[in-house]
Amino acid sequence: PGVPSPDPCPLPALLQVAALERQIFDFLGYQWAPILANFLHIMAVILGIFGTIQYRSRYLMMYAVWLVLWVGWNAFIICFYLEVGRLSQDRDFIMTFNTSLHRSWWMENGPGCLVTPVLNSPLAPEDHHVITVSGCLLDYQYIEVVSSATQIFLALFGFVYACYVSKVFLEEEDSFDFIGGFDSYGYQAPQKTSHLQLQPLYT
């Protein structure tokens, strides 16, 4: 007999699809910090799926801990694009590790966006060009915010799922009898009997 598996849940697969989608658009926008975080998240989701299939509660616990960090990272992205506090997109290039001036892929490719290059602009740094973006139905900042908020929403459900399945596995491991049918309370080990019986000695 084995440990009964929990009811199948499409949540891990949904988390994996959402992470891959996020990774693709971050690659297109050369956003190196999110690319690294997305890669770690994809590995963590695979670890969570493996833990569910192989009944490994420790893997699920590690996955749950990662989801807490993932929520924090996406909360930071939301604050960054909304420029909360001293964060500024024009000054801070955290997403590219300060290696380039690239912005989100959605800045130029958002729904309805019209990109116009500004030729011979004195504001253009070396090997860069200046563009103007207009007509967007939704600014790229809000697309990134919605994407991160979706990741947080899915991560919260994933955290609850991981904790629940891990708890089920731990309870099954505690109640499962590895001896093979003996009652832990009724079973008593056989006592040794001595072949040499002591006889009273009279003097």
Coordinates of C-alpha atoms in Angstrom, one line a residue:
P1 CA 0.0 0.0 0.0
G2 CA 1.1 3.5 -0.7
V3 CA 0.2 7.0 0.3
P4 CA -3.0 8.1 -1.5
S5 CA -2.4 11.0 -3.8
P6 CA -4.4 14.2 -3.4
D7 CA -7.0 15.2 -5.9
P8 CA -5.4 16.4 -9.1
C9 CA -5.1 20.2 -9.3
P10 CA -4.4 22.3 -12.5
L11 CA -2.8 25.0 -10.4
P12 CA 0.9 23.8 -10.8
A13 CA 0.5 23.7 -14.5
L14 CA -1.1 27.1 -14.6
L15 CA 1.7 28.5 -12.5
Q16 CA 4.2 27.0 -15.0
V17 CA 2.4 28.5 -18.0
A18 CA 2.2 31.9 -16.3
A19 CA 5.9 31.8 -15.5
L20 CA 6.9 30.8 -19.0
E21 CA 4.8 33.6 -20.5
R22 CA 6.4 36.1 -18.1
Q23 CA 9.9 34.8 -19.1
I24 CA 9.3 35.2 -22.8
F25 CA 8.3 38.9 -22.6
D26 CA 11.1 39.7 -20.2
F27 CA 13.6 38.1 -22.6
L28 CA 12.2 40.3 -25.4
G29 CA 12.7 43.4 -23.3
Y30 CA 16.2 42.4 -22.1
Q31 CA 15.0 42.6 -18.4
W32 CA 17.8 40.6 -16.9
A33 CA 16.7 40.8 -13.2
P34 CA 13.2 39.5 -13.9
I35 CA 14.7 36.8 -16.3
L36 CA 16.8 35.5 -13.4
A37 CA 13.9 35.6 -11.0
N38 CA 11.6 33.9 -13.5
F39 CA 14.1 31.1 -14.0
L40 CA 14.3 30.4 -10.3
H41 CA 10.5 30.5 -10.1
I42 CA 10.2 27.9 -13.0
M43 CA 12.7 25.6 -11.2
A44 CA 10.7 26.0 -8.0
V45 CA 7.4 25.2 -9.7
I46 CA 9.1 22.0 -11.2
L47 CA 10.3 21.2 -7.7
G48 CA 6.7 21.6 -6.4
I49 CA 5.3 19.4 -9.1
F50 CA 7.9 16.8 -8.4
G51 CA 7.2 16.9 -4.7
T52 CA 3.5 16.4 -5.4
I53 CA 4.0 13.4 -7.7
Q54 CA 6.7 11.7 -5.5
Y55 CA 4.9 12.5 -2.2
R56 CA 7.8 14.6 -0.9
S57 CA 6.5 17.0 1.7
R58 CA 10.0 18.6 2.1
Y59 CA 10.0 19.7 -1.5
L60 CA 6.6 21.2 -1.1
M61 CA 7.7 23.1 2.0
M62 CA 10.7 24.5 0.0
Y63 CA 8.3 25.5 -2.8
A64 CA 6.0 27.2 -0.3
V65 CA 9.0 29.2 1.1
W66 CA 10.0 30.2 -2.4
L67 CA 6.4 31.5 -3.1
V68 CA 6.8 33.9 -0.2
L69 CA 9.9 35.3 -1.8
W70 CA 8.2 35.4 -5.2
V71 CA 5.3 37.4 -3.7
G72 CA 7.8 39.9 -2.3
W73 CA 9.6 40.2 -5.6
N74 CA 6.4 40.9 -7.6
A75 CA 5.4 43.4 -5.0
F76 CA 8.7 45.2 -5.6
I77 CA 8.0 45.2 -9.3
I78 CA 4.7 46.8 -8.7
C79 CA 6.2 49.5 -6.6
F80 CA 9.0 50.0 -9.2
Y81 CA 6.6 50.6 -12.1
L82 CA 4.3 52.8 -10.0
E83 CA 7.4 54.6 -8.8
V84 CA 6.5 54.3 -5.1
G85 CA 8.8 56.2 -2.8
R86 CA 12.2 57.1 -4.3
L87 CA 12.0 54.5 -7.1
S88 CA 12.2 56.1 -10.6
Q89 CA 12.2 54.4 -14.0
D90 CA 14.1 57.3 -15.5
R91 CA 16.9 57.0 -13.0
D92 CA 17.0 53.4 -11.8
F93 CA 17.7 50.6 -14.3
I94 CA 17.4 47.8 -11.8
M95 CA 15.6 45.5 -14.2
T96 CA 18.6 45.4 -16.5
F97 CA 21.3 45.4 -13.7
N98 CA 22.2 48.9 -15.0
T99 CA 23.8 47.4 -18.1
S100 CA 21.5 49.0 -20.7
L101 CA 18.6 51.5 -21.1
H102 CA 16.1 48.9 -22.2
R103 CA 12.6 49.2 -20.8
S104 CA 9.7 46.7 -20.8
W105 CA 8.9 45.1 -24.1
W106 CA 5.4 46.4 -23.7
M107 CA 6.6 50.0 -23.9
E108 CA 6.8 49.8 -27.7
N109 CA 4.6 46.8 -28.3
G110 CA 1.6 47.5 -26.1
P111 CA -1.9 47.5 -27.5
G112 CA -2.5 50.4 -29.9
C113 CA 1.0 51.9 -29.3
L114 CA 2.4 54.0 -32.1
V115 CA 6.2 54.3 -32.0
T116 CA 7.9 57.3 -33.7
P117 CA 11.7 57.6 -33.8
V118 CA 13.2 61.0 -33.1
L119 CA 16.1 61.5 -35.5
N120 CA 19.3 63.3 -34.5
S121 CA 18.1 63.9 -30.9
P122 CA 20.7 65.4 -28.7
L123 CA 19.3 63.5 -25.8
A124 CA 20.2 60.1 -27.3
P125 CA 23.1 58.4 -25.5
E126 CA 25.8 56.7 -27.6
D127 CA 24.6 53.7 -29.6
H128 CA 21.0 54.5 -28.6
H129 CA 18.1 56.3 -30.2
V130 CA 15.1 58.3 -28.9
I131 CA 11.5 57.3 -29.6
T132 CA 8.1 58.7 -28.8
V133 CA 5.3 56.3 -28.0
S134 CA 1.7 57.5 -28.3
G135 CA -1.8 56.1 -28.7
C136 CA -1.4 53.2 -26.2
L137 CA -4.7 51.8 -24.9
L138 CA -2.8 50.8 -21.7
D139 CA 0.6 52.1 -20.7
Y140 CA 3.3 49.5 -20.2
Q141 CA 3.6 50.3 -16.5
Y142 CA 0.1 49.1 -15.9
I143 CA 0.6 46.0 -18.0
E144 CA 3.6 45.1 -15.9
V145 CA 1.6 45.9 -12.7
V146 CA -1.2 43.6 -13.8
S147 CA 1.2 40.9 -14.7
S148 CA 2.9 41.0 -11.3
A149 CA -0.5 41.2 -9.5
T150 CA -1.5 38.1 -11.4
Q151 CA 1.6 36.3 -10.3
I152 CA 0.9 37.3 -6.7
F153 CA -2.6 36.0 -6.9
L154 CA -1.5 32.7 -8.3
A155 CA 1.3 32.4 -5.8
L156 CA -1.1 32.8 -2.9
F157 CA -3.2 29.9 -4.2
G158 CA 0.0 27.9 -4.8
F159 CA 1.1 28.6 -1.2
V160 CA -2.2 27.3 0.2
Y161 CA -2.1 24.3 -2.1
A162 CA 1.5 23.4 -1.2
C163 CA 0.8 23.7 2.6
Y164 CA -2.3 21.6 2.3
V165 CA -0.7 18.8 0.3
S166 CA 2.4 18.8 2.4
K167 CA 0.2 18.5 5.5
V168 CA -1.7 15.6 3.9
F169 CA 1.6 13.8 3.1
L170 CA 2.9 14.3 6.7
E171 CA -0.3 12.9 8.2
E172 CA -0.2 9.9 6.0
E173 CA 3.4 9.2 6.8
D174 CA 2.7 9.4 10.5
S175 CA -0.3 7.0 10.3
F176 CA 1.1 4.5 7.8
D177 CA 2.3 1.3 9.3
F178 CA 5.7 0.4 7.9
I179 CA 6.0 -2.8 9.8
G180 CA 3.2 -4.4 7.8
G181 CA 0.1 -5.0 9.8
F182 CA 1.2 -5.0 13.5
D183 CA -0.6 -2.7 15.8
S184 CA 1.9 -0.4 17.4
Y185 CA 0.1 -0.6 20.7
G186 CA -0.8 -4.2 20.8
Y187 CA 2.4 -5.6 19.4
Q188 CA 5.0 -6.8 21.9
A189 CA 8.4 -8.1 21.1
P190 CA 9.1 -11.7 22.1
Q191 CA 11.0 -12.0 25.3
K192 CA 14.2 -14.0 25.6
T193 CA 13.9 -17.3 27.4
S194 CA 16.9 -18.8 29.0
H195 CA 17.7 -22.5 28.3
L196 CA 19.6 -22.7 31.6
Q197 CA 17.2 -22.8 34.5
L198 CA 18.7 -22.0 37.9
Q199 CA 18.1 -24.6 40.6
P200 CA 18.2 -23.9 44.3
L201 CA 21.4 -25.0 45.9
Y202 CA 21.3 -26.6 49.3
T203 CA 24.3 -27.0 51.5

